[in-house]
Tab-separated table of C-alpha atoms and ligand atoms in Angstrom:
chain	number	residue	atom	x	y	z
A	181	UNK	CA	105.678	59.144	89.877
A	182	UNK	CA	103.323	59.079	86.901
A	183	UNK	CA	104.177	62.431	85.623
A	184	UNK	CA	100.864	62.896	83.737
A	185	UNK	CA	100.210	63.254	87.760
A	186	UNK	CA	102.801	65.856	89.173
A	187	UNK	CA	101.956	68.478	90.335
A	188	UNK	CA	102.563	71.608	87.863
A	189	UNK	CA	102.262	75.195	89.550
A	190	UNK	CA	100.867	77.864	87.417
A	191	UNK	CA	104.854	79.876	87.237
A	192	UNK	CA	105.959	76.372	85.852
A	193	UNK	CA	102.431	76.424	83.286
A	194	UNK	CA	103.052	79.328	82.617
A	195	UNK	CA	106.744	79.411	81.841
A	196	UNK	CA	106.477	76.359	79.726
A	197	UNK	CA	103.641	77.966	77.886
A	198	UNK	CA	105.198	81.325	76.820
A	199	UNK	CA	106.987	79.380	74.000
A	200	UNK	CA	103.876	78.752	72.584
A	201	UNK	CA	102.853	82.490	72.755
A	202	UNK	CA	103.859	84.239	69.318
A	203	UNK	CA	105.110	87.681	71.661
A	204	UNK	CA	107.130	85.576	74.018
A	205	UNK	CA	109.802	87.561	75.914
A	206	UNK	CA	109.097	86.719	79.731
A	207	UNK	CA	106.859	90.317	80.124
A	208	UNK	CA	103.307	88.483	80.133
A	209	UNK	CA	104.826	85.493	82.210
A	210	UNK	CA	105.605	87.965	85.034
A	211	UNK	CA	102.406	89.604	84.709
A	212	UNK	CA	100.744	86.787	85.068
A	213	UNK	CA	102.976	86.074	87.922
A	214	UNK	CA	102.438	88.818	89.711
A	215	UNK	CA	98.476	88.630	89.393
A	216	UNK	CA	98.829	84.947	90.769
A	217	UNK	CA	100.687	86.575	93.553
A	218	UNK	CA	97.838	89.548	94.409
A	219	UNK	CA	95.323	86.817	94.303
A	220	UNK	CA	96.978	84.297	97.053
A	221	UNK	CA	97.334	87.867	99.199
A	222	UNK	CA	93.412	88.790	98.163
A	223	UNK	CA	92.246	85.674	99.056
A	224	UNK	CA	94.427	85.432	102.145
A	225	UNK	CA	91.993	87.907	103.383
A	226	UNK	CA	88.741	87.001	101.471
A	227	UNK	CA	89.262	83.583	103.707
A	228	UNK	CA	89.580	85.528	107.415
A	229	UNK	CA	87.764	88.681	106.439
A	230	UNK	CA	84.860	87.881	108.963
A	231	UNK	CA	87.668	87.776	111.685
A	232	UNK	CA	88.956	90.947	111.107
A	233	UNK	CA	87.467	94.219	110.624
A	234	UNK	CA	87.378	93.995	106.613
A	235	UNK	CA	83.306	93.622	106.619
A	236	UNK	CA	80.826	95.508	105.740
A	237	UNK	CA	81.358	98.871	103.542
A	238	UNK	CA	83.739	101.355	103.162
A	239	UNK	CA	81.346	104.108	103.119
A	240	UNK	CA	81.812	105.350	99.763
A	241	UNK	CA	80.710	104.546	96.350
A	242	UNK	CA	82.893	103.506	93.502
A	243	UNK	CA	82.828	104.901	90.144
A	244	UNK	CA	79.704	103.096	88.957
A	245	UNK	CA	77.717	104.051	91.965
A	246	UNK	CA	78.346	100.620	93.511
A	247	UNK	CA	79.184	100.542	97.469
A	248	UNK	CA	82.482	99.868	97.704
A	249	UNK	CA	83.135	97.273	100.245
A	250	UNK	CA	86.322	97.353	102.470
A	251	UNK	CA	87.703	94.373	100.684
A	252	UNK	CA	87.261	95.909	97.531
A	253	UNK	CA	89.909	98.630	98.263
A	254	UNK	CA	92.198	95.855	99.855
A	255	UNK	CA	92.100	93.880	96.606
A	256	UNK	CA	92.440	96.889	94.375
A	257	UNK	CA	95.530	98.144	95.965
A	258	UNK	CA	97.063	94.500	96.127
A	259	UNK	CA	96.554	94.155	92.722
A	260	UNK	CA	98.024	97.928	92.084
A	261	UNK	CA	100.179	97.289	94.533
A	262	UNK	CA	101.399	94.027	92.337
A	263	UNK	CA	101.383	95.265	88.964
A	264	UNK	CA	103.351	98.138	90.489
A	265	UNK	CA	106.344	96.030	91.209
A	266	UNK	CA	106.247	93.519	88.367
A	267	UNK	CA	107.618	96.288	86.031
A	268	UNK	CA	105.566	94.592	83.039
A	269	UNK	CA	102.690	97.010	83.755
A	270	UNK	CA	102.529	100.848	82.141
A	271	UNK	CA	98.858	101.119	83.459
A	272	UNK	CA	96.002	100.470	85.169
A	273	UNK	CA	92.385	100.906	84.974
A	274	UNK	CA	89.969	99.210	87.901
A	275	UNK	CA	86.312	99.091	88.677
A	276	UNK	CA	87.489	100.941	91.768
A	277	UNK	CA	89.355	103.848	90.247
A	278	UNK	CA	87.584	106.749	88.124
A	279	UNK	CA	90.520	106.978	85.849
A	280	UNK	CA	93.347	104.872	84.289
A	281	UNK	CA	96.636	105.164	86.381
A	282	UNK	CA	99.629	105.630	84.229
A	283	UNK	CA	102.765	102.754	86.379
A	284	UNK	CA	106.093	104.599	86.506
A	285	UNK	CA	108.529	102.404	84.549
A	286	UNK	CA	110.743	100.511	86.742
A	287	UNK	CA	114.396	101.231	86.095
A	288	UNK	CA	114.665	101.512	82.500
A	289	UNK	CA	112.337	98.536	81.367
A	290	UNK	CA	109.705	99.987	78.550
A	291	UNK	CA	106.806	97.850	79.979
A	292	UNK	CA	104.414	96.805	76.726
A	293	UNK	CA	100.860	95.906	78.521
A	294	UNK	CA	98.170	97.623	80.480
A	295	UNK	CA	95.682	95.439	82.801
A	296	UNK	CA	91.893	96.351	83.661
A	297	UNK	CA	90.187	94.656	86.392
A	298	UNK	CA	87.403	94.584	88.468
A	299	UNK	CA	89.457	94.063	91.986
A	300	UNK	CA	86.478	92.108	93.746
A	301	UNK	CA	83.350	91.296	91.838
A	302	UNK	CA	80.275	90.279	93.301
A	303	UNK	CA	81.662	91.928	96.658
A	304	UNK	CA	78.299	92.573	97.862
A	305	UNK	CA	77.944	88.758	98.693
A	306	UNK	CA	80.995	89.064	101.348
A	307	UNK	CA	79.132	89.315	104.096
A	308	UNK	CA	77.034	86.312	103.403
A	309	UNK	CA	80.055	84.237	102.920
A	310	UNK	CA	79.190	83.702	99.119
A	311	UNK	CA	82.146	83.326	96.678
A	312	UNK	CA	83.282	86.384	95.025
A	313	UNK	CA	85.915	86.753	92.511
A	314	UNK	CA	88.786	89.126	90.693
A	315	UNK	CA	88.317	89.436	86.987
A	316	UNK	CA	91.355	90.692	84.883
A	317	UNK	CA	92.101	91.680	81.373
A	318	UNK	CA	95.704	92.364	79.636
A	319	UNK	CA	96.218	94.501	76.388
A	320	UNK	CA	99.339	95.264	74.993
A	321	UNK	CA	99.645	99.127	74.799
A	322	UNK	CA	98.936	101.052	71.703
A	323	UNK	CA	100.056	104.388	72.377
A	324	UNK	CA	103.949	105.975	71.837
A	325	UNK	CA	105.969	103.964	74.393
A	326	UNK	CA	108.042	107.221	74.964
A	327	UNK	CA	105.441	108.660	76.840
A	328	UNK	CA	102.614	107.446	79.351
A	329	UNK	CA	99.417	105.408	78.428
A	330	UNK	CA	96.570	107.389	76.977
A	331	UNK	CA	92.950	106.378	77.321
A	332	UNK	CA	93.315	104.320	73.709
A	333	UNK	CA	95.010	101.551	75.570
A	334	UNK	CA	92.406	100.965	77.727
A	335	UNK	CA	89.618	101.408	75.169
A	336	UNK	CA	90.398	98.417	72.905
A	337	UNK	CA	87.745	96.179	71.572
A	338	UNK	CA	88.329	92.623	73.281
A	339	UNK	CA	89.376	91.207	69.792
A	340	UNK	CA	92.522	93.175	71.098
A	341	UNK	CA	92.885	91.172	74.222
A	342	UNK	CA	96.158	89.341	74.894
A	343	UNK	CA	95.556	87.501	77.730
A	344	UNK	CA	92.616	87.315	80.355
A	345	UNK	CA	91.008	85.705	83.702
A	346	UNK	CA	90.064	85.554	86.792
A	347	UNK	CA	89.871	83.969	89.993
A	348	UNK	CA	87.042	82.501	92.021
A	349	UNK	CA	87.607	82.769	95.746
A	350	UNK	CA	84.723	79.676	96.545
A	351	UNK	CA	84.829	76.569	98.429
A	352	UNK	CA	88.247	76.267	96.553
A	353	UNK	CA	90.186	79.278	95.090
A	354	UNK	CA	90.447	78.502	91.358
A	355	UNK	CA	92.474	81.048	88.681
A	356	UNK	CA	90.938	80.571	85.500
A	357	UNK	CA	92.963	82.630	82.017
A	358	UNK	CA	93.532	82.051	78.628
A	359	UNK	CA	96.538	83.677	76.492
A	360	UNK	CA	94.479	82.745	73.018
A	361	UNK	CA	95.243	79.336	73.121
A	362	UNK	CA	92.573	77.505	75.084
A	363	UNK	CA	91.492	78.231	79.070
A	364	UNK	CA	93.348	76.543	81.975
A	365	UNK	CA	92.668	75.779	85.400
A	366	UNK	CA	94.890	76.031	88.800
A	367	UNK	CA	93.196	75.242	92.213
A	368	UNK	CA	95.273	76.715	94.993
A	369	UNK	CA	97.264	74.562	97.236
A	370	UNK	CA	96.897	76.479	100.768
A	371	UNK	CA	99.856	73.710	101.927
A	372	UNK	CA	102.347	74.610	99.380
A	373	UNK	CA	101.185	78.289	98.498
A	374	UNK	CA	100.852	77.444	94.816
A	375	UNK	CA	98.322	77.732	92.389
A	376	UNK	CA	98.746	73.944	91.105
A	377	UNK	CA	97.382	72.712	87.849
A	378	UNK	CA	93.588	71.561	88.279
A	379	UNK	CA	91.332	71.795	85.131
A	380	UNK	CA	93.596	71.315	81.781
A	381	UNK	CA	92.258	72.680	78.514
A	382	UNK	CA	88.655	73.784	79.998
A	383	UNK	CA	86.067	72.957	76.504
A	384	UNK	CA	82.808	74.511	77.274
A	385	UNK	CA	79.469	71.654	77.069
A	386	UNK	CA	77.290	72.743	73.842
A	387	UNK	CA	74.191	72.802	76.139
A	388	UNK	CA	73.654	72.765	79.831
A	389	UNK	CA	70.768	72.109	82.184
A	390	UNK	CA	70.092	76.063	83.834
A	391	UNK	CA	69.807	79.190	82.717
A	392	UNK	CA	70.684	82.469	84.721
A	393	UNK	CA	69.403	85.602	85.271
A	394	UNK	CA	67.845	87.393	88.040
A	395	UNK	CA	64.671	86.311	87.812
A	396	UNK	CA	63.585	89.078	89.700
A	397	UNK	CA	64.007	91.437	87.106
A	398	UNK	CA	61.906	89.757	85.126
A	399	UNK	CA	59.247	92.187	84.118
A	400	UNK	CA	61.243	95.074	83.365
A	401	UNK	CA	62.839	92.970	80.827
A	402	UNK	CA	62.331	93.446	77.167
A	403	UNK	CA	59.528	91.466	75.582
A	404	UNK	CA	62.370	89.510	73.759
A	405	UNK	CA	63.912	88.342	76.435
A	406	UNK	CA	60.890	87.668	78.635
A	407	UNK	CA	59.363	85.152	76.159
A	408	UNK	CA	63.568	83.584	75.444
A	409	UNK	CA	63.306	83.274	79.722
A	410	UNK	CA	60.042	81.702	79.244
A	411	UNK	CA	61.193	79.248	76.284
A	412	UNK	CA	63.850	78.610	79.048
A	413	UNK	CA	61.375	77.172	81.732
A	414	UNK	CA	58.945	75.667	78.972
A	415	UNK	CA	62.495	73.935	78.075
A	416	UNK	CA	62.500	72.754	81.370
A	417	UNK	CA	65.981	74.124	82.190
A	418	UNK	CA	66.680	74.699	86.536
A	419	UNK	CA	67.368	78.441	87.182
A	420	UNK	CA	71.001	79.458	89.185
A	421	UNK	CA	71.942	82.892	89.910
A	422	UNK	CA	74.786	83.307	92.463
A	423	UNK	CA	74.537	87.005	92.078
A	424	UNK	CA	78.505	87.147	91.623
A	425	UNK	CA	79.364	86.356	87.988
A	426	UNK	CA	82.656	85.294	88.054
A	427	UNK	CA	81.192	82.041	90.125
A	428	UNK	CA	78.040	81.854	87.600
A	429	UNK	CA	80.488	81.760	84.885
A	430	UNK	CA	82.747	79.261	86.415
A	431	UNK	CA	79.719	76.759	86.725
A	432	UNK	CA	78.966	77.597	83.383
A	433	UNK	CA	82.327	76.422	81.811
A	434	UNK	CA	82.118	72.960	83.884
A	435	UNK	CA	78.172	72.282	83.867
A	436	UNK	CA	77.062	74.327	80.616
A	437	UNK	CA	74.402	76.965	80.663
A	438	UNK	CA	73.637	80.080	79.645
A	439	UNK	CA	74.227	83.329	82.042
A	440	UNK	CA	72.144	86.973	81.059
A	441	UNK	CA	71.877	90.269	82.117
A	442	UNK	CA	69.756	91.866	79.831
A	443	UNK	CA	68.330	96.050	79.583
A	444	UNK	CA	66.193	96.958	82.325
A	445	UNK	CA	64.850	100.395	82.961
A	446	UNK	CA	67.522	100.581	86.124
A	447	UNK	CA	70.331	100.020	83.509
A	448	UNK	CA	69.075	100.430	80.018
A	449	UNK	CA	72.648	99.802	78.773
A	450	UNK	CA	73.238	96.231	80.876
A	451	UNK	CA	75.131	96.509	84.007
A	452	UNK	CA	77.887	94.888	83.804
A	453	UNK	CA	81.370	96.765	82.207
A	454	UNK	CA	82.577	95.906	79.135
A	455	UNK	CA	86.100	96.490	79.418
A	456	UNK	CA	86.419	94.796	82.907
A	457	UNK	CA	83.920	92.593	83.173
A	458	UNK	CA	82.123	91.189	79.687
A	459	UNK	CA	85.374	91.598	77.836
A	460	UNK	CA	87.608	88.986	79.442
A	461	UNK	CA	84.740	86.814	80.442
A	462	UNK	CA	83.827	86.526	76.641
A	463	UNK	CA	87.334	85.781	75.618
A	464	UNK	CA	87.801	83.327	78.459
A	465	UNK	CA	83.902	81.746	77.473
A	466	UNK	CA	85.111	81.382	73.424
A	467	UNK	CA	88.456	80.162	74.286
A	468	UNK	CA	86.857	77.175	75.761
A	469	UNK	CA	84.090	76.428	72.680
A	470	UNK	CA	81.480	79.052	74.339
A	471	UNK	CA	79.593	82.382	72.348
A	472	UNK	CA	79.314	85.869	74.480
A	473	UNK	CA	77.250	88.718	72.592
A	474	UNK	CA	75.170	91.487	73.590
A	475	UNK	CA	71.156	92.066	73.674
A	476	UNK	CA	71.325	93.712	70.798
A	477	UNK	CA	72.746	90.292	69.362
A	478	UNK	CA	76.403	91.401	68.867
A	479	UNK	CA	79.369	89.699	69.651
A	480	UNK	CA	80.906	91.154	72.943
A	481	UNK	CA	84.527	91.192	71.742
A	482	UNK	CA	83.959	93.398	68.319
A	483	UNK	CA	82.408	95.974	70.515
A	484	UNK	CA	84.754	99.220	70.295
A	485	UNK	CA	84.471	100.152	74.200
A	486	UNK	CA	84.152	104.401	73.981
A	487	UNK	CA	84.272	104.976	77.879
A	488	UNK	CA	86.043	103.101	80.418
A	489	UNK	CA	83.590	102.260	82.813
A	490	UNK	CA	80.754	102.146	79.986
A	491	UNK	CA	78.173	98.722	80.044
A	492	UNK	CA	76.962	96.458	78.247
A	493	UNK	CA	74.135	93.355	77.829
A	494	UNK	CA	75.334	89.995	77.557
A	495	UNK	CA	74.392	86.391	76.946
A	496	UNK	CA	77.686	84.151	77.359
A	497	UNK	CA	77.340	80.626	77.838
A	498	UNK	CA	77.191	77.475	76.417
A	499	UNK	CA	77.091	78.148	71.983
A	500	UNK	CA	74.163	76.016	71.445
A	501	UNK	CA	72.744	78.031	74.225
A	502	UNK	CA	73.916	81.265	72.852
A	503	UNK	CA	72.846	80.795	69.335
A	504	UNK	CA	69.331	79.461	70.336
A	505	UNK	CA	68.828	82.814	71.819
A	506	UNK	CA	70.008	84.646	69.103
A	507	UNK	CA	67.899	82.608	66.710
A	508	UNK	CA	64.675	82.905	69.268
A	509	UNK	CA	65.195	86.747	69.527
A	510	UNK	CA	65.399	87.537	65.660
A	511	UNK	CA	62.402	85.442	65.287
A	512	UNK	CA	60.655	86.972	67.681
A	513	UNK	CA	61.730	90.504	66.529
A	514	UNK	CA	60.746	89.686	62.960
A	515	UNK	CA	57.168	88.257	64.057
A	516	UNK	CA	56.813	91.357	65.819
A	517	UNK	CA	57.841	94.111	62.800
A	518	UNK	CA	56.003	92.076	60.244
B	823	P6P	P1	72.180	91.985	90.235
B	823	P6P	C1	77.967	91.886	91.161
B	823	P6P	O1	77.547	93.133	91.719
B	823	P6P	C2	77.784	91.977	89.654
B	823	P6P	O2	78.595	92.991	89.136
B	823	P6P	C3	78.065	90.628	89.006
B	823	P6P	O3	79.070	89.920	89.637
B	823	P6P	C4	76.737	89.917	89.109
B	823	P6P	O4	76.543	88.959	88.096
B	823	P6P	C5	75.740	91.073	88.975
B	823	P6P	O5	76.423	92.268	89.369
B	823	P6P	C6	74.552	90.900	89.897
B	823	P6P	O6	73.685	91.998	89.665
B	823	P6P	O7	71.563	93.231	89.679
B	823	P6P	O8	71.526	90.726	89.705
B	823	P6P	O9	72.330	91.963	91.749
């Protein structure tokens, strides 16, 4: 067999990787492990969930306001559940939980990293049988290991971030991460129960042929970003907005492009969570060539988060993409205060 062709599960990748990774010691391998193994079990039921009663809501909201579907809670406690057992995870913060959980340490192992995640993103698309996705970021605690995390841990600006991902449960299920040393791809193989090797070294195209934002939102917009959407069409670029951004990113990273969610008066900080959401995406987005800053023309990662669930703007995409927009903004600010 040509072995540039064999198969190569993500354990093996992963495995074979960790001597490359400055920390190595077999903790973040069996993290990573273990959030391979919560999203095989998450998308188990992603794939069925219109055959069983896992539809529809759950009847409450989540921390953010959002209606929680019933597969969000399924995929935040498998992912709890997970972490729980891997005994390389001291805590926890989700999209789903109001707080950080402090993990009890199993037997006497001091574990070194925290994870945040956003157990099902873009859940509200379940229904319609459009792909949604599990975003996840790792940090390596900061507080005394004698005692249980504190709220610094999980408050780190994305600069801090050790390893991050996600996966996209779509026409394939595809887990997507970076350690810091360029993004990788692993398609899962339902016949073998493996996330195998699919997209080596993912490298982001400078430019891409969309843009996307909902559209619909248009108005309520700043000015800045209404003429930039306009420069976009006069450009001639196609407009796609899945409305989940996990897959929006994913085409992104293959195709190119440019994804927003701007201010609006709804959420005049950006909707989307930094620490869960906008965080790992950006590291995930530079790791493979790309740019990922805020409205206010910052870069996402140097942003000091100051609340867990707190949100912010962002343009990630493609860094031709990215800079044009940062270039067209301050010109259009300056025009404007001159
Ligand atoms: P809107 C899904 O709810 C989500 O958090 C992201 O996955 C997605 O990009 C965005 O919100 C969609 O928000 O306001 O356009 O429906």
């Amino acid at each position: 067999m040509n072995i540039a062709n064999r198969i190569v599960t993500l354990d093996e990748f992963i495995i074979r990787k960790e001597s490359e990774f400055p920390f190595a010691s077999g903790e973040l391998t069996g993290l990573l492990r273990d959030i391979g193994v919560a999203a095989k079990i998450v998308n188990r039921e992603v794939n069925k969930a219109g055959l069983v009663n896992i539809l529809g809501v759950a009847g409450v909201e989540n921390s953010t306001g959002d209606t929680v579907q019933k597969l969000d809670m399924f995929a935040n406690e498998k992912l709890i559940e997970c972490l729980k057992n891997s005994g390389e995870c001291c805590g926890i913060a989700s999209e789903e939980l109001e707080d950080f959980i402090p993990i009890p340490a199993v037997a006497t192992k001091e574990a070194k990293y925290v994870v945040l995640f956003d157990p099902l993103d873009g859940s509200s698309n379940i229904d319609v049988n459009v792909s949604v996705g599990t975003i996840f970021a790792i940090y390596r605690r900061v507080s005394d290991s004698k005692g249980d995390v504190t709220l610094e841990d999980f408050l780190q600006a994305g600069t801090e971030l050790v390893a991050a991902g996600y996966v996209s449960y779509g026409t394939s299920t595809i887990l997507v991460y970076t350690t810091g040393s360029g993004v990788n791809g692993f398609t899962l193989d339902p016949s073998i129960g493996e996330f195998c090797l699919s997209h080596r070294d993912i490298k982001i195209p400078a430019r891409g042929n969309y843009y996307c934002v909902n559209q619909g939102y248009y108005l309520k917009f700043d000015i800045e970003m209404r003429r930039y959407i306009d420069y976009c069409s006069d450009l001639n670029l196609g407009l796609r907005y899945i409305g989940s951004m996990v897959s929006d990113i994913h085409r992104i990273l293959f195709q190119g492009g440019i994804f927003l969610y701007p201010n609006t008066r709804k959420y005049p900080q950006g909707k989307l969570r930094l620490v869960y959401e906008c965080n790992p995406i950006a590291f995930i987005v530079e790791q493979a060539g790309g740019k990922a800053i805020d409205c206010q023309l910052r870069r996402i990662l140097d942003q000091k988060p100051t609340q867990l669930h707190q949100k912010s703007t962002i343009a990630v995409g493609s860094p031709d993409m990215v800079d044009e927009m940062k270039a067209f903004v301050e010109r259009y600010a300056a025009h404007n205060l001159s």
